[in-house]
Amino acid sequence: MTAPSTTRRVTGVTALSVETTPLDDVRHLVPFLDSRRPLVWIRKGEGIAGIGEALRLEFRGPDRIRQASAAWRSTVQAATVSDGVRTPGTGLVAFGTFAFDDESSATSVLIVPEVVLGRRGGRSWITRIRRRDGIDDAAVDGGRAVSDAAGPQAGHPLLPSDDLPRPIAFGDEYRLSLLPAGLDEDGYRTAVATAVSKIREHDLSKVVLARELSAHLPLESDVRRALVELALGYPDCWTFAVDGLVGSSPETLVRVHHGTVTARVLAGTRSRGRDAASDHESAAALAASVKDQDEHRFAVASVLDALRPHSADLAASDLPFTLKLPNLWHLATDIAGTLSDGASSLDLADALHPTAAVAGTPTREAVALIRELEPFDRGRYAGPVGWVGGDGDGEWAIALRCAQLDETGDLTAYAGAGIVADSDPAAEYAETTMKFRPIVEAFG
């Protein structure tokens, strides 16, 4: 969801002045956010929150992430940074969200806030970012910079350099009913059956098929209420809000910190049991499932293949472990290595996307089948979402368990399932229903 603004195109790179200073402990970041256009990245109560837009870079097409990486390097080189805290998320940072498909009509963006509040490892900070050159818009390596001419986001006063942001009271509670859109139950089952047939007939191992739910969020509704529900209900996930994309993802696409790269691959799913015994049985059944193990193996292989050119010592466990979430069990594998080529987190997100966990195997054939069987544009669902710092470090998740909110209040939620040769259409539909639960409960 973009801010209304009057924009113009000019040649050049926007020069930014950035200053990070320590703060007394900011225990909760969400209350400081704009109620309609929140900008946040948190996990277990730690992360960063943005207010306003100092710079907005927009990208489209098959090279969108590569263009973003080049534009970000140019932005960093032109910036003047004073960082008195020096921890991940301080200094110059940008929040980002990218479309899943090369042919998507959705805009991919990097957003540099005017103010960033952060909390990590018991330390809190504030970063203030302003333009030094008076340029409102810039074309940088294929990216289009767009400014919010009105200054900070609605609901926040202009912030003098000696003032601090103030928390905003939450709006009234609301409840939405999210209804099927694009594919109903019969339509999704038919799409899964078609995919299974094509997998058995052609050289295709896996394809991920998604479906949608939709609702309308009244203009006075406070989006931060959904963020609080997600952050409290799913503390081990990445809870995010970037340009109207709101969600809580369990899957780390890539994290880069001081030359170390890590990723977490999730593929293979079971619902949680109703009691301790049935919950244990569900986890054991997932670990023993040949179908889920095969699906997981494809996903791990795709990540390893993408990261090997950037790291000579990648390590992954021989067998996946079962990851417990409030509503699901997942098969999971953690991957770690040392970067050998100086790649940034955006460079690695570009190399990794789309993984087999959200597209399929082989990638090109799987994406082609997705376009054929899904009667909608995924937008930013299943694309990279996260943040990048001035040193190239950053944290990126796959945008799962999420919904996109547009300027009119239309809300579209997405969930998908990995389809392989022995997939059962009814079971795959049930899996998507489980995956919708975080968003349905947060907004409904």
Tab-separated table of C-alpha atoms in Angstrom:
chain	number	residue	atom	x	y	z
A	1	MET	CA	0.000	0.000	0.000
A	2	THR	CA	1.757	3.149	-1.174
A	3	ALA	CA	1.541	6.620	0.254
A	4	PRO	CA	-0.200	9.242	-1.895
A	5	SER	CA	2.381	11.687	-3.215
A	6	THR	CA	3.296	13.986	-6.058
A	7	THR	CA	6.406	12.601	-7.724
A	8	ARG	CA	8.869	13.487	-10.418
A	9	ARG	CA	11.778	11.732	-12.110
A	10	VAL	CA	15.318	13.099	-11.975
A	11	THR	CA	18.718	11.655	-12.677
A	12	GLY	CA	21.014	10.933	-9.763
A	13	VAL	CA	21.205	9.207	-6.408
A	14	THR	CA	19.481	10.562	-3.332
A	15	ALA	CA	22.041	11.483	-0.669
A	16	LEU	CA	20.916	10.612	2.840
A	17	SER	CA	22.132	11.721	6.250
A	18	VAL	CA	21.759	8.957	8.847
A	19	GLU	CA	22.242	9.130	12.613
A	20	THR	CA	21.710	6.275	15.095
A	21	THR	CA	21.752	6.956	18.822
A	22	PRO	CA	20.944	4.725	21.816
A	23	LEU	CA	17.626	4.876	23.642
A	24	ASP	CA	16.298	3.636	26.933
A	25	ASP	CA	14.621	0.258	26.476
A	26	VAL	CA	11.726	0.357	23.999
A	27	ARG	CA	9.854	-2.721	25.132
A	28	HIS	CA	7.180	-2.730	22.426
A	29	LEU	CA	7.705	-1.385	18.900
A	30	VAL	CA	4.231	-1.830	17.399
A	31	PRO	CA	2.483	1.022	19.306
A	32	PHE	CA	4.799	3.541	17.598
A	33	LEU	CA	3.732	2.489	14.110
A	34	ASP	CA	1.285	4.181	11.797
A	35	SER	CA	-2.112	2.555	12.299
A	36	ARG	CA	-2.821	2.101	8.584
A	37	ARG	CA	0.620	1.769	6.978
A	38	PRO	CA	2.823	0.038	9.578
A	39	LEU	CA	6.433	-0.757	8.718
A	40	VAL	CA	7.980	-3.390	10.965
A	41	TRP	CA	10.132	-6.514	11.228
A	42	ILE	CA	10.089	-8.312	14.587
A	43	ARG	CA	10.709	-11.726	16.105
A	44	LYS	CA	10.507	-12.623	19.808
A	45	GLY	CA	9.938	-8.954	20.608
A	46	GLU	CA	13.099	-7.762	18.852
A	47	GLY	CA	13.570	-6.050	15.505
A	48	ILE	CA	13.047	-2.711	13.800
A	49	ALA	CA	10.070	-0.425	13.175
A	50	GLY	CA	9.884	2.413	10.651
A	51	ILE	CA	8.015	5.726	10.564
A	52	GLY	CA	7.606	7.769	7.379
A	53	GLU	CA	9.466	7.358	4.081
A	54	ALA	CA	12.755	9.142	3.431
A	55	LEU	CA	13.272	7.179	0.220
A	56	ARG	CA	11.242	4.707	-1.789
A	57	LEU	CA	12.780	2.651	-4.615
A	58	GLU	CA	10.475	0.690	-6.926
A	59	PHE	CA	11.308	-2.213	-9.248
A	60	ARG	CA	9.587	-4.550	-11.685
A	61	GLY	CA	10.425	-7.424	-13.991
A	62	PRO	CA	12.769	-10.422	-13.914
A	63	ASP	CA	15.764	-8.392	-12.663
A	64	ARG	CA	13.869	-6.632	-9.860
A	65	ILE	CA	15.975	-7.965	-6.966
A	66	ARG	CA	19.247	-7.482	-8.856
A	67	GLN	CA	18.212	-3.920	-9.670
A	68	ALA	CA	17.357	-3.351	-6.027
A	69	SER	CA	20.779	-4.605	-4.930
A	70	ALA	CA	22.545	-2.243	-7.348
A	71	ALA	CA	20.331	0.694	-6.364
A	72	TRP	CA	20.966	-0.015	-2.699
A	73	ARG	CA	24.747	-0.017	-3.186
A	74	SER	CA	24.474	3.374	-4.898
A	75	THR	CA	22.299	4.702	-2.077
A	76	VAL	CA	24.760	3.460	0.552
A	77	GLN	CA	27.732	5.028	-1.227
A	78	ALA	CA	25.995	8.422	-1.288
A	79	ALA	CA	24.941	8.325	2.382
A	80	THR	CA	26.609	9.895	5.396
A	81	VAL	CA	26.156	7.644	8.427
A	82	SER	CA	26.805	8.168	12.124
A	83	ASP	CA	26.083	4.994	14.098
A	84	GLY	CA	26.650	5.060	17.842
A	85	VAL	CA	25.136	1.613	18.465
A	86	ARG	CA	26.494	-0.693	15.745
A	87	THR	CA	24.263	-3.724	15.948
A	88	PRO	CA	22.181	-5.430	13.231
A	89	GLY	CA	19.457	-2.990	12.160
A	90	THR	CA	21.264	0.232	13.074
A	91	GLY	CA	22.613	2.831	10.656
A	92	LEU	CA	21.127	2.988	7.182
A	93	VAL	CA	18.455	0.327	6.610
A	94	ALA	CA	15.707	-0.338	4.092
A	95	PHE	CA	12.639	-2.538	4.407
A	96	GLY	CA	11.802	-4.523	1.280
A	97	THR	CA	9.169	-6.706	-0.323
A	98	PHE	CA	9.420	-8.309	-3.765
A	99	ALA	CA	6.934	-9.858	-6.162
A	100	PHE	CA	6.977	-13.627	-6.533
A	101	ASP	CA	6.701	-13.829	-10.313
A	102	ASP	CA	8.839	-12.123	-12.958
A	103	GLU	CA	5.613	-11.262	-14.798
A	104	SER	CA	3.701	-9.978	-11.760
A	105	SER	CA	1.979	-6.610	-11.930
A	106	ALA	CA	2.898	-5.995	-8.283
A	107	THR	CA	5.590	-3.417	-7.564
A	108	SER	CA	8.672	-4.521	-5.629
A	109	VAL	CA	10.005	-1.914	-3.217
A	110	LEU	CA	12.796	-0.858	-0.894
A	111	ILE	CA	11.649	1.707	1.697
A	112	VAL	CA	14.041	3.784	3.801
A	113	PRO	CA	12.041	5.258	6.713
A	114	GLU	CA	12.522	8.744	8.141
A	115	VAL	CA	12.740	7.255	11.633
A	116	VAL	CA	13.679	3.733	12.712
A	117	LEU	CA	13.167	2.419	16.228
A	118	GLY	CA	15.007	-0.787	17.075
A	119	ARG	CA	15.451	-3.291	19.852
A	120	ARG	CA	17.902	-6.202	19.935
A	121	GLY	CA	19.812	-8.010	22.675
A	122	GLY	CA	18.587	-5.707	25.397
A	123	ARG	CA	19.664	-2.577	23.503
A	124	SER	CA	17.310	-0.006	21.951
A	125	TRP	CA	18.038	2.764	19.484
A	126	ILE	CA	16.607	5.411	17.210
A	127	THR	CA	17.824	6.199	13.699
A	128	ARG	CA	16.870	9.469	11.998
A	129	ILE	CA	17.262	9.674	8.230
A	130	ARG	CA	16.910	12.812	6.110
A	131	ARG	CA	17.724	13.885	2.565
A	132	ARG	CA	20.838	16.025	2.123
A	133	ASP	CA	20.489	17.031	-1.526
A	134	GLY	CA	16.846	18.021	-1.891
A	135	ILE	CA	16.208	15.381	-4.569
A	136	ASP	CA	12.699	13.997	-4.257
A	137	ASP	CA	12.907	11.240	-6.850
A	138	ALA	CA	15.731	9.371	-8.513
A	139	ALA	CA	16.175	6.787	-11.243
A	140	VAL	CA	18.870	4.423	-9.990
A	141	ASP	CA	19.915	1.299	-11.900
A	142	GLY	CA	16.385	0.647	-13.101
A	143	GLY	CA	14.750	1.583	-9.799
A	144	ARG	CA	12.360	4.510	-9.386
A	145	ALA	CA	12.589	6.536	-6.199
A	146	VAL	CA	9.345	8.034	-4.920
A	147	SER	CA	9.031	10.425	-1.992
A	148	ASP	CA	6.138	11.047	0.340
A	149	ALA	CA	5.751	14.786	-0.151
A	150	ALA	CA	3.646	15.052	2.994
A	151	GLY	CA	6.508	13.965	5.261
A	152	PRO	CA	5.940	11.367	7.995
A	153	GLN	CA	3.036	8.991	7.852
A	154	ALA	CA	-0.445	10.001	8.905
A	155	GLY	CA	-0.884	9.996	12.660
A	156	HIS	CA	2.710	11.056	13.397
A	157	PRO	CA	3.748	14.684	13.932
A	158	LEU	CA	6.902	16.007	12.323
A	159	LEU	CA	9.795	14.947	14.520
A	160	PRO	CA	12.323	17.600	15.577
A	161	SER	CA	15.840	16.251	15.956
A	162	ASP	CA	15.574	16.449	19.752
A	163	ASP	CA	12.141	14.821	19.969
A	164	LEU	CA	11.155	11.179	20.113
A	165	PRO	CA	8.254	9.389	18.444
A	166	ARG	CA	5.278	8.820	20.688
A	167	PRO	CA	3.125	5.681	20.851
A	168	ILE	CA	-0.334	6.019	19.324
A	169	ALA	CA	-3.436	4.623	21.002
A	170	PHE	CA	-4.881	1.564	19.248
A	171	GLY	CA	-8.124	1.921	17.314
A	172	ASP	CA	-11.310	-0.018	17.986
A	173	GLU	CA	-11.356	-3.787	17.627
A	174	TYR	CA	-12.779	-5.296	14.435
A	175	ARG	CA	-13.567	-8.709	12.991
A	176	LEU	CA	-13.379	-9.630	9.307
A	177	SER	CA	-14.752	-12.646	7.481
A	178	LEU	CA	-12.258	-13.830	4.880
A	179	LEU	CA	-13.975	-15.654	2.021
A	180	PRO	CA	-12.631	-17.760	-0.872
A	181	ALA	CA	-11.491	-15.853	-3.944
A	182	GLY	CA	-10.006	-17.076	-7.206
A	183	LEU	CA	-10.441	-20.788	-6.416
A	184	ASP	CA	-13.137	-22.314	-4.224
A	185	GLU	CA	-12.668	-25.743	-2.658
A	186	ASP	CA	-13.712	-27.669	-5.767
A	187	GLY	CA	-11.591	-25.449	-7.984
A	188	TYR	CA	-8.493	-25.925	-5.832
A	189	ARG	CA	-8.953	-29.687	-5.661
A	190	THR	CA	-9.289	-29.782	-9.445
A	191	ALA	CA	-6.092	-27.741	-9.835
A	192	VAL	CA	-4.235	-30.138	-7.520
A	193	ALA	CA	-5.497	-33.163	-9.455
A	194	THR	CA	-4.360	-31.560	-12.703
A	195	ALA	CA	-0.942	-30.831	-11.209
A	196	VAL	CA	-0.576	-34.442	-10.014
A	197	SER	CA	-1.426	-35.677	-13.512
A	198	LYS	CA	1.150	-33.382	-15.093
A	199	ILE	CA	3.801	-34.373	-12.561
A	200	ARG	CA	3.254	-38.042	-13.374
A	201	GLU	CA	3.277	-37.433	-17.124
A	202	HIS	CA	6.166	-34.967	-17.402
A	203	ASP	CA	9.626	-34.292	-16.007
A	204	LEU	CA	8.295	-32.356	-13.019
A	205	SER	CA	8.940	-33.320	-9.395
A	206	LYS	CA	6.942	-30.745	-7.429
A	207	VAL	CA	4.784	-27.663	-7.852
A	208	VAL	CA	3.378	-25.368	-5.164
A	209	LEU	CA	-0.234	-24.305	-5.701
A	210	ALA	CA	-1.809	-21.471	-3.724
A	211	ARG	CA	-5.286	-20.135	-3.200
A	212	GLU	CA	-6.737	-16.859	-1.923
A	213	LEU	CA	-9.116	-15.528	0.701
A	214	SER	CA	-10.383	-11.952	0.554
A	215	ALA	CA	-12.076	-9.362	2.754
A	216	HIS	CA	-12.480	-5.603	3.020
A	217	LEU	CA	-10.875	-3.712	5.887
A	218	PRO	CA	-12.745	-0.478	6.744
A	219	LEU	CA	-10.582	2.638	6.383
A	220	GLU	CA	-10.699	3.418	10.107
A	221	SER	CA	-9.381	-0.043	11.097
A	222	ASP	CA	-6.058	-0.267	12.931
A	223	VAL	CA	-3.766	-2.753	11.148
A	224	ARG	CA	-1.492	-2.851	14.191
A	225	ARG	CA	-4.085	-4.978	15.999
A	226	ALA	CA	-3.436	-7.800	13.534
A	227	LEU	CA	0.324	-7.366	13.970
A	228	VAL	CA	0.017	-7.729	17.740
A	229	GLU	CA	-2.023	-10.924	17.306
A	230	LEU	CA	0.578	-12.355	14.917
A	231	ALA	CA	3.590	-11.361	17.018
A	232	LEU	CA	2.101	-12.772	20.232
A	233	GLY	CA	0.644	-15.892	18.630
A	234	TYR	CA	3.710	-16.772	16.544
A	235	PRO	CA	6.743	-15.403	18.445
A	236	ASP	CA	9.223	-17.711	16.676
A	237	CYS	CA	8.161	-16.414	13.248
A	238	TRP	CA	9.161	-13.210	11.468
A	239	THR	CA	6.223	-10.830	11.905
A	240	PHE	CA	6.322	-8.138	9.241
A	241	ALA	CA	4.467	-5.258	7.663
A	242	VAL	CA	5.979	-3.696	4.541
A	243	ASP	CA	4.000	-1.587	2.080
A	244	GLY	CA	0.697	-3.217	2.997
A	245	LEU	CA	2.032	-6.786	3.086
A	246	VAL	CA	1.287	-8.102	6.587
A	247	GLY	CA	2.144	-11.525	7.914
A	248	SER	CA	4.161	-13.833	10.151
A	249	SER	CA	6.508	-16.137	8.270
A	250	PRO	CA	8.195	-19.220	9.738
A	251	GLU	CA	10.696	-19.549	6.879
A	252	THR	CA	14.006	-17.668	6.800
A	253	LEU	CA	15.003	-17.253	3.165
A	254	VAL	CA	18.459	-15.934	4.087
A	255	ARG	CA	20.213	-14.079	6.891
A	256	VAL	CA	23.629	-12.459	6.485
A	257	HIS	CA	25.603	-11.225	9.478
A	258	HIS	CA	29.329	-10.378	9.492
A	259	GLY	CA	30.189	-12.770	6.669
A	260	THR	CA	28.021	-15.664	7.853
A	261	VAL	CA	25.010	-16.833	5.853
A	262	THR	CA	22.159	-18.877	7.321
A	263	ALA	CA	18.830	-20.135	5.998
A	264	ARG	CA	15.970	-22.286	7.249
A	265	VAL	CA	14.082	-24.502	4.809
A	266	LEU	CA	10.518	-25.623	5.577
A	267	ALA	CA	8.614	-28.121	3.454
A	268	GLY	CA	6.308	-30.875	4.641
A	269	THR	CA	3.384	-30.105	6.943
A	270	ARG	CA	1.054	-31.708	9.486
A	271	SER	CA	-1.546	-30.164	11.781
A	272	ARG	CA	-0.918	-30.127	15.537
A	273	GLY	CA	-2.676	-32.762	17.621
A	274	ARG	CA	-5.509	-31.992	20.037
A	275	ASP	CA	-3.617	-33.457	23.009
A	276	ALA	CA	-0.051	-34.484	23.836
A	277	ALA	CA	-0.440	-38.020	22.507
A	278	SER	CA	-2.040	-37.073	19.202
A	279	ASP	CA	0.440	-34.206	18.806
A	280	HIS	CA	3.341	-36.627	19.173
A	281	GLU	CA	1.709	-38.964	16.654
A	282	SER	CA	1.298	-36.099	14.176
A	283	ALA	CA	4.977	-35.161	14.430
A	284	ALA	CA	6.049	-38.798	14.080
A	285	ALA	CA	3.811	-39.295	11.048
A	286	LEU	CA	5.334	-36.232	9.401
A	287	ALA	CA	8.877	-37.428	10.031
A	288	ALA	CA	8.014	-40.859	8.563
A	289	SER	CA	6.108	-39.572	5.523
A	290	VAL	CA	7.832	-40.443	2.251
A	291	LYS	CA	5.755	-37.812	0.430
A	292	ASP	CA	6.763	-35.042	2.855
A	293	GLN	CA	10.402	-36.154	2.986
A	294	ASP	CA	10.568	-36.053	-0.818
A	295	GLU	CA	8.996	-32.588	-0.880
A	296	HIS	CA	11.468	-31.416	1.751
A	297	ARG	CA	14.466	-32.853	-0.067
A	298	PHE	CA	13.613	-30.883	-3.231
A	299	ALA	CA	13.409	-27.665	-1.202
A	300	VAL	CA	16.733	-28.200	0.583
A	301	ALA	CA	18.517	-29.058	-2.654
A	302	SER	CA	17.313	-25.871	-4.322
A	303	VAL	CA	18.682	-23.711	-1.477
A	304	LEU	CA	22.033	-25.504	-1.371
A	305	ASP	CA	22.430	-25.210	-5.149
A	306	ALA	CA	21.715	-21.466	-5.021
A	307	LEU	CA	24.091	-20.731	-2.121
A	308	ARG	CA	27.091	-22.913	-3.087
A	309	PRO	CA	28.524	-20.336	-5.539
A	310	HIS	CA	28.683	-17.882	-2.621
A	311	SER	CA	29.955	-20.168	0.157
A	312	ALA	CA	32.519	-22.953	0.068
A	313	ASP	CA	31.636	-24.473	3.452
A	314	LEU	CA	27.857	-24.776	3.487
A	315	ALA	CA	26.594	-27.258	6.057
A	316	ALA	CA	23.150	-28.771	6.500
A	317	SER	CA	21.914	-31.565	8.733
A	318	ASP	CA	21.602	-34.985	7.112
A	319	LEU	CA	17.984	-35.367	8.259
A	320	PRO	CA	15.319	-32.683	8.727
A	321	PHE	CA	13.894	-31.988	12.172
A	322	THR	CA	10.249	-31.407	13.082
A	323	LEU	CA	9.578	-27.749	13.847
A	324	LYS	CA	6.651	-27.048	16.190
A	325	LEU	CA	4.487	-23.990	15.529
A	326	PRO	CA	1.248	-23.119	17.352
A	327	ASN	CA	-0.893	-24.648	14.602
A	328	LEU	CA	1.433	-26.846	12.520
A	329	TRP	CA	4.367	-29.203	12.443
A	330	HIS	CA	6.894	-28.599	9.639
A	331	LEU	CA	9.893	-30.544	8.433
A	332	ALA	CA	12.814	-28.130	8.753
A	333	THR	CA	16.488	-27.964	7.845
A	334	ASP	CA	18.930	-25.248	8.919
A	335	ILE	CA	21.752	-24.325	6.560
A	336	ALA	CA	24.844	-22.275	7.445
A	337	GLY	CA	28.095	-21.220	5.832
A	338	THR	CA	30.709	-18.499	5.425
A	339	LEU	CA	30.398	-16.076	2.531
A	340	SER	CA	33.333	-16.313	0.143
A	341	ASP	CA	32.485	-13.557	-2.359
A	342	GLY	CA	31.200	-10.579	-0.369
A	343	ALA	CA	27.613	-11.041	-1.540
A	344	SER	CA	24.966	-8.955	0.221
A	345	SER	CA	21.757	-10.315	1.683
A	346	LEU	CA	19.915	-8.880	-1.345
A	347	ASP	CA	22.323	-10.649	-3.717
A	348	LEU	CA	21.598	-13.935	-1.962
A	349	ALA	CA	17.847	-13.329	-1.948
A	350	ASP	CA	18.128	-12.855	-5.702
A	351	ALA	CA	20.093	-16.102	-6.071
A	352	LEU	CA	17.643	-18.069	-3.932
A	353	HIS	CA	14.284	-16.845	-5.196
A	354	PRO	CA	12.124	-18.726	-5.947
A	355	THR	CA	13.009	-21.779	-3.891
A	356	ALA	CA	11.418	-25.161	-4.431
A	357	ALA	CA	9.534	-24.615	-1.158
A	358	VAL	CA	7.327	-21.975	-2.813
A	359	ALA	CA	7.622	-22.742	-6.535
A	360	GLY	CA	8.587	-26.342	-7.204
A	361	THR	CA	11.173	-28.420	-9.061
A	362	PRO	CA	12.415	-27.785	-11.753
A	363	THR	CA	11.786	-24.095	-11.154
A	364	ARG	CA	10.988	-22.939	-14.695
A	365	GLU	CA	8.511	-25.716	-15.368
A	366	ALA	CA	6.921	-25.327	-11.932
A	367	VAL	CA	6.422	-21.559	-12.339
A	368	ALA	CA	4.889	-22.131	-15.784
A	369	LEU	CA	2.401	-24.590	-14.267
A	370	ILE	CA	1.594	-22.151	-11.446
A	371	ARG	CA	0.722	-19.515	-14.053
A	372	GLU	CA	-1.501	-22.050	-15.796
A	373	LEU	CA	-3.376	-23.344	-12.743
A	374	GLU	CA	-3.599	-20.337	-10.407
A	375	PRO	CA	-6.202	-17.870	-11.749
A	376	PHE	CA	-4.602	-14.884	-9.989
A	377	ASP	CA	-1.386	-12.906	-9.628
A	378	ARG	CA	0.395	-13.917	-6.414
A	379	GLY	CA	1.770	-10.408	-6.029
A	380	ARG	CA	4.332	-10.409	-3.218
A	381	TYR	CA	3.072	-13.627	-1.628
A	382	ALA	CA	5.945	-16.169	-1.526
A	383	GLY	CA	8.461	-13.481	-2.504
A	384	PRO	CA	11.307	-12.167	-0.309
A	385	VAL	CA	10.354	-9.783	2.512
A	386	GLY	CA	12.703	-8.302	5.091
A	387	TRP	CA	15.413	-5.669	5.485
A	388	VAL	CA	18.915	-4.831	4.295
A	389	GLY	CA	21.541	-2.724	6.044
A	390	GLY	CA	24.158	-0.376	4.709
A	391	ASP	CA	26.826	-3.086	5.037
A	392	GLY	CA	24.717	-5.529	2.992
A	393	ASP	CA	23.793	-7.625	6.014
A	394	GLY	CA	20.112	-8.286	6.545
A	395	GLU	CA	17.296	-10.705	7.238
A	396	TRP	CA	14.889	-11.958	4.584
A	397	ALA	CA	11.987	-14.353	4.954
A	398	ILE	CA	9.674	-15.903	2.408
A	399	ALA	CA	6.385	-13.988	2.549
A	400	LEU	CA	4.121	-16.752	3.870
A	401	ARG	CA	1.118	-16.685	6.254
A	402	CYS	CA	0.449	-13.214	4.893
A	403	ALA	CA	-2.091	-10.873	3.320
A	404	GLN	CA	-1.790	-7.842	1.062
A	405	LEU	CA	-3.792	-4.738	1.972
A	406	ASP	CA	-4.330	-2.168	-0.785
A	407	GLU	CA	-5.195	1.538	-0.560
A	408	THR	CA	-8.942	0.896	-0.816
A	409	GLY	CA	-8.954	-1.533	2.104
A	410	ASP	CA	-9.195	-4.729	0.045
A	411	LEU	CA	-7.346	-7.521	1.842
A	412	THR	CA	-6.132	-10.666	0.058
A	413	ALA	CA	-4.626	-13.568	2.005
A	414	TYR	CA	-2.657	-16.441	0.447
A	415	ALA	CA	-1.719	-20.006	1.352
A	416	GLY	CA	-0.223	-22.821	-0.695
A	417	ALA	CA	0.760	-26.476	-0.568
A	418	GLY	CA	3.510	-28.481	-2.227
A	419	ILE	CA	2.116	-30.928	-4.778
A	420	VAL	CA	4.044	-34.097	-5.666
A	421	ALA	CA	3.131	-37.282	-7.530
A	422	ASP	CA	1.213	-38.898	-4.662
A	423	SER	CA	-0.555	-35.774	-3.374
A	424	ASP	CA	-4.204	-36.083	-2.395
A	425	PRO	CA	-6.346	-33.059	-3.435
A	426	ALA	CA	-8.470	-33.151	-0.260
A	427	ALA	CA	-5.406	-33.321	1.982
A	428	GLU	CA	-3.697	-30.455	0.149
A	429	TYR	CA	-6.811	-28.293	0.478
A	430	ALA	CA	-6.862	-29.056	4.214
A	431	GLU	CA	-3.199	-28.058	4.453
A	432	THR	CA	-3.892	-24.639	2.923
A	433	THR	CA	-6.754	-24.192	5.381
A	434	MET	CA	-4.329	-24.772	8.259
A	435	LYS	CA	-1.866	-22.306	6.782
A	436	PHE	CA	-4.540	-19.614	6.525
A	437	ARG	CA	-5.160	-19.822	10.268
A	438	PRO	CA	-2.652	-17.115	11.408
A	439	ILE	CA	-4.118	-14.453	9.108
A	440	VAL	CA	-7.751	-15.533	9.575
A	441	GLU	CA	-7.362	-15.312	13.354
A	442	ALA	CA	-5.363	-12.069	13.306
A	443	PHE	CA	-7.935	-10.210	11.220
A	444	GLY	CA	-11.029	-12.231	12.068
